[in-house]
Coordinates of C-alpha atoms and ligand atoms in Angstrom, one line a residue:
M257 CA 0.4 34.7 6.6
N258 CA 2.2 32.6 9.1
R259 CA 5.5 30.8 8.4
R260 CA 3.7 27.3 7.8
K261 CA 1.2 28.7 5.3
S262 CA 3.7 30.7 3.3
I263 CA 6.0 27.6 3.1
S264 CA 3.0 25.3 2.0
A265 CA 1.9 27.9 -0.5
L266 CA 5.4 28.3 -1.9
F267 CA 5.6 24.7 -2.3
V268 CA 2.3 24.4 -4.1
S269 CA 3.3 27.2 -6.5
L270 CA 6.7 25.9 -7.1
A271 CA 5.6 22.3 -7.7
A272 CA 2.6 23.5 -9.8
G273 CA 4.9 25.5 -11.8
L274 CA 7.4 22.6 -12.3
C275 CA 4.4 20.4 -13.5
G276 CA 3.2 23.2 -15.8
L277 CA -0.1 23.3 -13.8
A278 CA -1.9 26.3 -12.7
A279 CA -2.2 26.8 -8.9
P280 CA -5.6 25.9 -7.9
A281 CA -8.0 28.6 -6.7
A282 CA -8.2 26.9 -3.3
V283 CA -4.6 27.8 -2.5
H284 CA -5.9 31.4 -2.1
A285 CA -9.2 30.6 -0.4
A286 CA -8.2 28.2 2.3
E287 CA -6.4 29.0 5.4
I288 CA -4.1 26.0 5.4
N289 CA -2.9 24.4 2.2
L290 CA -1.3 21.0 2.1
T291 CA 0.5 19.2 -0.5
Y292 CA 0.0 15.4 -0.9
A293 CA 2.4 13.2 -2.9
F294 CA 2.0 9.7 -4.2
F295 CA 4.1 7.6 -6.4
A296 CA 1.5 5.9 -8.7
P297 CA -1.2 7.2 -11.0
A298 CA -4.5 8.8 -9.6
K299 CA -6.9 6.3 -10.8
T300 CA -5.1 3.5 -8.9
F301 CA -6.9 2.5 -5.6
P302 CA -4.2 4.2 -3.4
G303 CA -4.7 7.3 -5.7
R304 CA -8.5 7.2 -5.2
Q305 CA -7.9 6.8 -1.4
M306 CA -5.7 10.1 -1.6
A307 CA -8.5 11.9 -3.6
H308 CA -11.1 10.8 -1.1
W309 CA -9.1 12.0 2.0
A310 CA -8.2 15.3 0.4
E311 CA -12.0 16.0 -0.4
Q312 CA -13.0 14.8 3.1
V313 CA -10.5 16.9 4.9
N314 CA -11.6 19.9 2.9
K315 CA -15.3 19.2 3.5
R316 CA -14.9 18.4 7.2
T317 CA -12.9 21.6 7.9
N318 CA -15.4 23.6 6.1
G319 CA -13.0 24.6 3.5
K320 CA -10.3 25.7 6.1
V321 CA -7.7 23.2 4.7
A322 CA -7.2 22.6 1.0
V323 CA -5.2 19.7 -0.2
Q324 CA -3.3 19.6 -3.6
T325 CA -2.6 16.1 -4.7
F326 CA 0.4 15.1 -6.9
P327 CA 0.0 11.6 -8.0
A328 CA 2.1 9.5 -10.4
G329 CA 5.3 10.6 -8.8
T330 CA 5.0 14.2 -10.1
L331 CA 6.4 15.4 -6.6
L332 CA 8.0 12.3 -5.1
G333 CA 8.6 8.8 -6.4
A334 CA 8.3 5.6 -4.5
K335 CA 11.9 5.3 -3.2
E336 CA 12.1 9.0 -2.0
M337 CA 8.7 9.4 -0.5
Y338 CA 9.5 9.3 3.2
D339 CA 12.7 11.3 3.0
G340 CA 10.9 13.6 0.8
V341 CA 8.3 14.2 3.5
S342 CA 10.9 14.7 6.2
K343 CA 12.9 17.2 4.0
G344 CA 9.5 19.1 3.4
V345 CA 9.1 18.4 -0.4
A346 CA 5.6 17.4 0.2
D347 CA 3.5 18.0 3.4
I348 CA 2.0 14.5 3.1
G349 CA 3.4 11.5 1.3
L350 CA 1.9 8.2 0.5
G351 CA 4.5 5.5 0.3
S352 CA 4.7 1.7 0.7
P353 CA 6.6 0.4 3.7
S354 CA 6.6 -3.0 2.1
Y355 CA 9.1 -1.7 -0.5
D356 CA 11.6 -1.0 2.2
P357 CA 11.1 -3.7 5.0
G358 CA 14.6 -2.6 6.3
R359 CA 13.4 0.7 7.2
F360 CA 9.9 -0.5 8.6
P361 CA 10.8 -3.8 10.1
L362 CA 7.9 -4.2 12.5
T363 CA 5.3 -3.3 9.8
S364 CA 6.8 -6.0 7.4
G365 CA 5.3 -8.7 9.9
V366 CA 1.9 -7.7 8.1
S367 CA 3.4 -8.7 4.9
L368 CA 4.4 -12.2 5.9
P369 CA 2.3 -15.1 4.6
M370 CA -0.4 -14.6 7.4
G371 CA -3.5 -15.9 5.6
F372 CA -5.3 -12.5 5.3
T373 CA -8.4 -13.2 3.4
N374 CA -8.8 -9.6 1.9
A375 CA -7.6 -6.0 2.1
T376 CA -10.2 -4.9 4.4
V377 CA -9.1 -7.4 7.2
A378 CA -5.5 -6.7 6.5
S379 CA -5.8 -3.0 6.5
R380 CA -7.8 -2.9 9.9
T381 CA -5.4 -5.3 11.4
L382 CA -2.3 -3.1 10.1
W383 CA -3.8 0.1 11.7
E384 CA -4.6 -1.4 15.0
L385 CA -1.3 -2.9 15.3
T386 CA 0.2 0.2 14.5
K387 CA -1.7 2.2 17.1
E388 CA -1.1 -0.6 19.8
F389 CA 2.8 -1.0 19.0
N390 CA 3.5 2.5 18.0
P391 CA 6.7 1.2 16.1
K392 CA 9.8 3.4 16.4
E393 CA 10.0 3.1 12.6
Y394 CA 7.5 6.0 12.3
E395 CA 9.4 8.4 14.6
G396 CA 9.4 11.8 13.4
F397 CA 6.1 11.1 11.3
K398 CA 2.4 11.3 12.1
V399 CA 0.8 8.4 10.3
I400 CA -2.5 9.9 8.8
A401 CA -3.7 6.7 6.9
M402 CA -2.8 3.1 6.5
F403 CA -4.1 0.4 4.3
T404 CA -3.0 -2.6 2.4
T405 CA -3.7 -4.4 -0.9
E406 CA -5.5 -7.7 -1.0
P407 CA -3.0 -10.7 -0.8
G408 CA -0.9 -10.8 -3.9
F409 CA -1.5 -13.5 -6.5
I410 CA 1.0 -14.7 -9.2
Q411 CA 0.0 -13.2 -12.5
T412 CA 1.9 -14.4 -15.5
K413 CA 2.3 -14.6 -19.3
T414 CA 2.7 -18.4 -19.3
A415 CA 0.5 -20.6 -17.0
V416 CA 1.7 -21.5 -13.5
R417 CA -0.1 -24.7 -12.2
N418 CA 2.7 -26.0 -10.1
A419 CA 6.2 -25.5 -8.6
G420 CA 7.7 -27.0 -11.8
D421 CA 6.1 -24.2 -14.0
L422 CA 7.3 -21.5 -11.5
A423 CA 11.0 -22.8 -11.2
G424 CA 13.4 -20.1 -12.1
M425 CA 10.7 -17.9 -13.6
K426 CA 11.5 -14.1 -13.4
L427 CA 8.8 -12.5 -11.5
R428 CA 8.4 -9.1 -10.0
A429 CA 7.3 -8.6 -6.3
A430 CA 7.4 -5.6 -4.0
G431 CA 10.0 -5.8 -1.0
T432 CA 8.4 -8.5 1.2
G433 CA 7.0 -10.5 -1.7
V434 CA 10.5 -11.2 -2.8
P435 CA 11.3 -13.9 -0.2
V436 CA 7.9 -15.5 -0.8
L437 CA 8.6 -16.0 -4.5
K438 CA 12.2 -17.2 -3.7
A439 CA 10.7 -19.9 -1.3
L440 CA 8.3 -20.9 -4.0
G441 CA 11.2 -21.5 -6.4
A442 CA 11.0 -18.4 -8.6
A443 CA 13.4 -15.8 -9.5
P444 CA 12.2 -12.8 -8.0
I445 CA 13.0 -9.3 -9.0
G446 CA 12.0 -6.3 -6.7
M447 CA 10.7 -3.1 -8.5
P448 CA 8.2 -0.5 -7.8
M449 CA 4.8 -1.0 -9.3
P450 CA 5.0 1.9 -12.1
E451 CA 7.9 0.0 -13.6
V452 CA 6.1 -3.2 -14.0
P453 CA 4.1 -2.7 -17.5
Q454 CA 7.4 -1.8 -19.3
S455 CA 9.3 -4.7 -17.8
V456 CA 6.7 -7.2 -18.9
Q457 CA 6.7 -5.7 -22.4
T458 CA 10.5 -5.9 -22.7
G459 CA 10.6 -9.4 -21.2
V460 CA 12.6 -8.4 -18.2
I461 CA 9.9 -10.2 -16.2
N462 CA 7.4 -13.0 -17.1
G463 CA 4.9 -11.4 -14.8
T464 CA 4.3 -10.2 -11.2
M465 CA 3.0 -11.1 -7.8
T466 CA 0.6 -8.5 -6.6
S467 CA -3.1 -7.6 -6.0
R468 CA -5.2 -8.3 -9.0
E469 CA -6.7 -4.9 -9.8
V470 CA -3.2 -4.2 -11.6
L471 CA -4.5 -6.3 -14.6
Q472 CA -6.8 -3.3 -15.4
D473 CA -5.3 -0.3 -13.6
F474 CA -1.9 -0.9 -15.4
K475 CA -3.4 -2.9 -18.4
L476 CA -1.3 -5.8 -17.5
A477 CA -4.1 -8.2 -18.8
E478 CA -3.0 -7.3 -22.3
S479 CA 0.0 -9.5 -21.6
L480 CA -0.6 -11.3 -18.4
K481 CA -3.2 -13.9 -19.2
F482 CA -3.0 -16.2 -16.2
V483 CA -3.6 -15.9 -12.5
T484 CA -2.8 -18.7 -10.2
D485 CA -5.3 -19.0 -7.5
Y486 CA -3.1 -18.9 -4.5
P487 CA -3.3 -15.8 -2.2
T488 CA 0.2 -14.8 -0.8
V489 CA 1.2 -11.5 1.1
V490 CA -0.4 -8.1 1.4
V491 CA 1.6 -4.9 0.4
T492 CA 1.4 -2.2 3.1
F493 CA 0.7 1.5 2.5
A494 CA 1.2 4.3 5.0
A495 CA 0.5 8.1 4.5
V496 CA 2.6 10.2 6.7
M497 CA 3.1 13.9 7.6
D498 CA 6.3 15.3 9.1
R499 CA 5.8 15.3 12.9
K500 CA 6.8 19.0 13.4
K501 CA 4.5 20.1 10.7
W502 CA 1.7 18.0 12.3
D503 CA 2.3 19.6 15.6
K504 CA 1.9 23.1 14.1
L505 CA -1.7 22.3 12.8
P506 CA -4.7 23.7 14.8
A507 CA -6.4 21.4 17.2
D508 CA -9.6 21.2 15.3
V509 CA -7.8 20.2 12.1
Q510 CA -5.8 17.5 13.8
K511 CA -9.1 16.1 15.2
V512 CA -10.6 15.8 11.7
I513 CA -7.5 14.1 10.3
E514 CA -7.4 11.6 13.2
Q515 CA -11.0 10.8 12.6
L516 CA -10.2 10.1 9.0
A517 CA -7.2 8.1 9.8
A518 CA -9.4 5.8 11.7
E519 CA -11.7 5.4 8.7
M520 CA -9.2 5.1 5.9
P521 CA -8.3 1.4 6.4
G522 CA -12.0 0.3 6.1
W523 CA -12.9 2.8 3.3
T524 CA -9.9 1.8 1.2
G525 CA -10.1 -1.9 2.0
Q526 CA -13.8 -1.9 1.0
Y527 CA -13.3 0.0 -2.4
H528 CA -10.3 -2.3 -3.2
D529 CA -11.9 -5.5 -2.2
K530 CA -15.6 -4.9 -3.4
E531 CA -15.2 -2.6 -6.5
N532 CA -11.7 -2.4 -7.7
V533 CA -10.5 -6.0 -7.7
G534 CA -13.8 -7.5 -8.9
A535 CA -14.3 -5.0 -11.8
A536 CA -10.7 -5.6 -12.9
L537 CA -11.1 -9.5 -13.0
A538 CA -14.4 -9.2 -14.8
W539 CA -12.9 -6.7 -17.4
A540 CA -9.6 -9.0 -17.9
A541 CA -11.8 -12.1 -18.3
K542 CA -14.0 -10.5 -20.9
E543 CA -11.6 -8.3 -22.8
H544 CA -8.4 -10.4 -22.5
K545 CA -9.5 -13.9 -21.9
L546 CA -7.8 -14.1 -18.5
Q547 CA -7.7 -17.4 -16.9
I548 CA -7.7 -18.2 -13.1
L549 CA -5.8 -21.3 -12.7
P550 CA -6.6 -23.4 -9.5
L551 CA -3.9 -25.1 -7.4
A552 CA -4.5 -28.8 -6.7
A553 CA -4.9 -29.4 -3.0
D554 CA -1.7 -31.4 -2.5
E555 CA 0.3 -28.7 -4.4
R556 CA -1.4 -26.0 -2.3
A557 CA -0.1 -27.9 0.8
R558 CA 3.3 -28.1 -0.5
W559 CA 3.4 -24.4 -1.1
D560 CA 2.2 -23.7 2.3
A561 CA 4.8 -25.7 3.8
K562 CA 7.6 -24.0 1.7
L563 CA 6.3 -20.5 3.1
K564 CA 5.8 -21.6 6.9
P565 CA 9.5 -21.1 7.9
M566 CA 9.4 -17.4 7.0
E567 CA 7.4 -16.6 10.2
D568 CA 9.9 -18.1 12.6
E569 CA 12.8 -16.7 10.5
W570 CA 11.2 -13.1 10.7
V571 CA 10.8 -13.5 14.5
K572 CA 14.3 -14.4 14.9
E573 CA 15.4 -11.5 12.8
M574 CA 13.3 -9.0 14.4
N575 CA 14.5 -10.3 17.9
G576 CA 18.0 -9.7 16.8
K577 CA 16.9 -6.0 16.3
G578 CA 15.3 -5.8 19.8
L579 CA 11.7 -5.7 18.4
P580 CA 8.6 -7.4 20.0
A581 CA 8.1 -9.7 17.1
A582 CA 6.4 -12.6 18.6
A583 CA 4.0 -10.3 20.5
Y584 CA 3.3 -8.4 17.2
L585 CA 2.6 -11.7 15.3
K586 CA 0.4 -13.0 18.2
R587 CA -1.9 -9.8 18.2
L588 CA -1.9 -9.8 14.5
R589 CA -3.6 -13.2 14.4
E590 CA -6.1 -12.1 17.1
L591 CA -7.0 -9.0 15.2
R592 CA -7.0 -10.8 11.8
D593 CA -9.4 -13.4 13.2
Q594 CA -11.6 -10.7 14.9
F595 CA -11.9 -8.6 11.8
A596 CA -12.5 -11.5 9.5
K597 CA -15.5 -12.2 11.6
Q598 CA -17.1 -8.8 11.2
Ligands
DTR26 N1 1.0 -4.7 -4.8 C1 2.0 -3.5 -4.5 C2 1.2 -2.3 -4.4 C3 0.2 -2.1 -5.4 C4 -0.8 -2.7 -5.8 N2 -1.6 -1.9 -6.6 C5 -1.0 -0.7 -6.6 C6 -1.5 0.4 -7.2 C7 -0.5 1.6 -7.2 C8 0.7 1.5 -6.5 C9 1.1 0.4 -6.0 C10 0.1 -0.7 -6.0 C11 2.9 -3.7 -5.5 O1 3.0 -4.7 -6.2 O2 3.6 -2.7 -5.7

């Protein structure tokens, strides 16, 4: 057994032991064992993405690589995901760059109000931009999958039909959604997704702004009965491997992982847009009488105007950091329009 294999196997046994799980048979059968951590439950769409990736890597390497997945924060939580991968706690970690825009500044441009129509278009755009700009923020990592949520919607206990309803309302958003809610006049609170159901229940927040599948996947429709029909910003996800660990993988395995990396934005976007969100909305309407509230055209225009300055402010801020912000957004618009046509 070489060093990499023994380290991975040790982690798997250790983590499995900690979680009270039996180490899988595959650990002994495969030549290379990888651990893959995610902060939210397995049945959420990023969790399904992780399972699909793990299965495909195993299949396409003819069993040479086995991946053991650790969803629901059993190995790493949302906040420690990327550092955890650098430290070798997990071989692969799926985190959300949107939760930490300071650490992933260029990527946060994808989470500006850029008018993405769905997750498939935003995910493909994010992946292409990352390939083309190779942002420094991923230094030390190999990015093995990227995707986004659909644009977030305001989902609340009490109806939000206009800015007056929203004024001062305590709503949760992820990282880059916080300034959006602030601009719209709400009182935003940033917190990771897994903390939302309890915070809604205890009244810490009156709702959340995020993709709408959470109504079912986190059972939020039990208390959140309203969705305001105004698409805002997407949340980004990036699964990474430590670069040094990546460099040690055999070329044939690297090739399979790179092929999959190119497929994951489309696969995940399609699953999220076509199955996940639609099913959740139908379920919430049927089981919990969810109401979708349209925004009047003049109100929509006022909301758009409130969000417009965010783009220029972002460019200014990124220029201050020496990042190619304007070029990034220019290319983002081109890619967005190109993928929206497909
Ligand atoms: N919208 C982001 C991310 C998000 C949406 N659905 C899920 C499921 C599992 C984890 C994260 C997310 C958010 O609000 O956190």
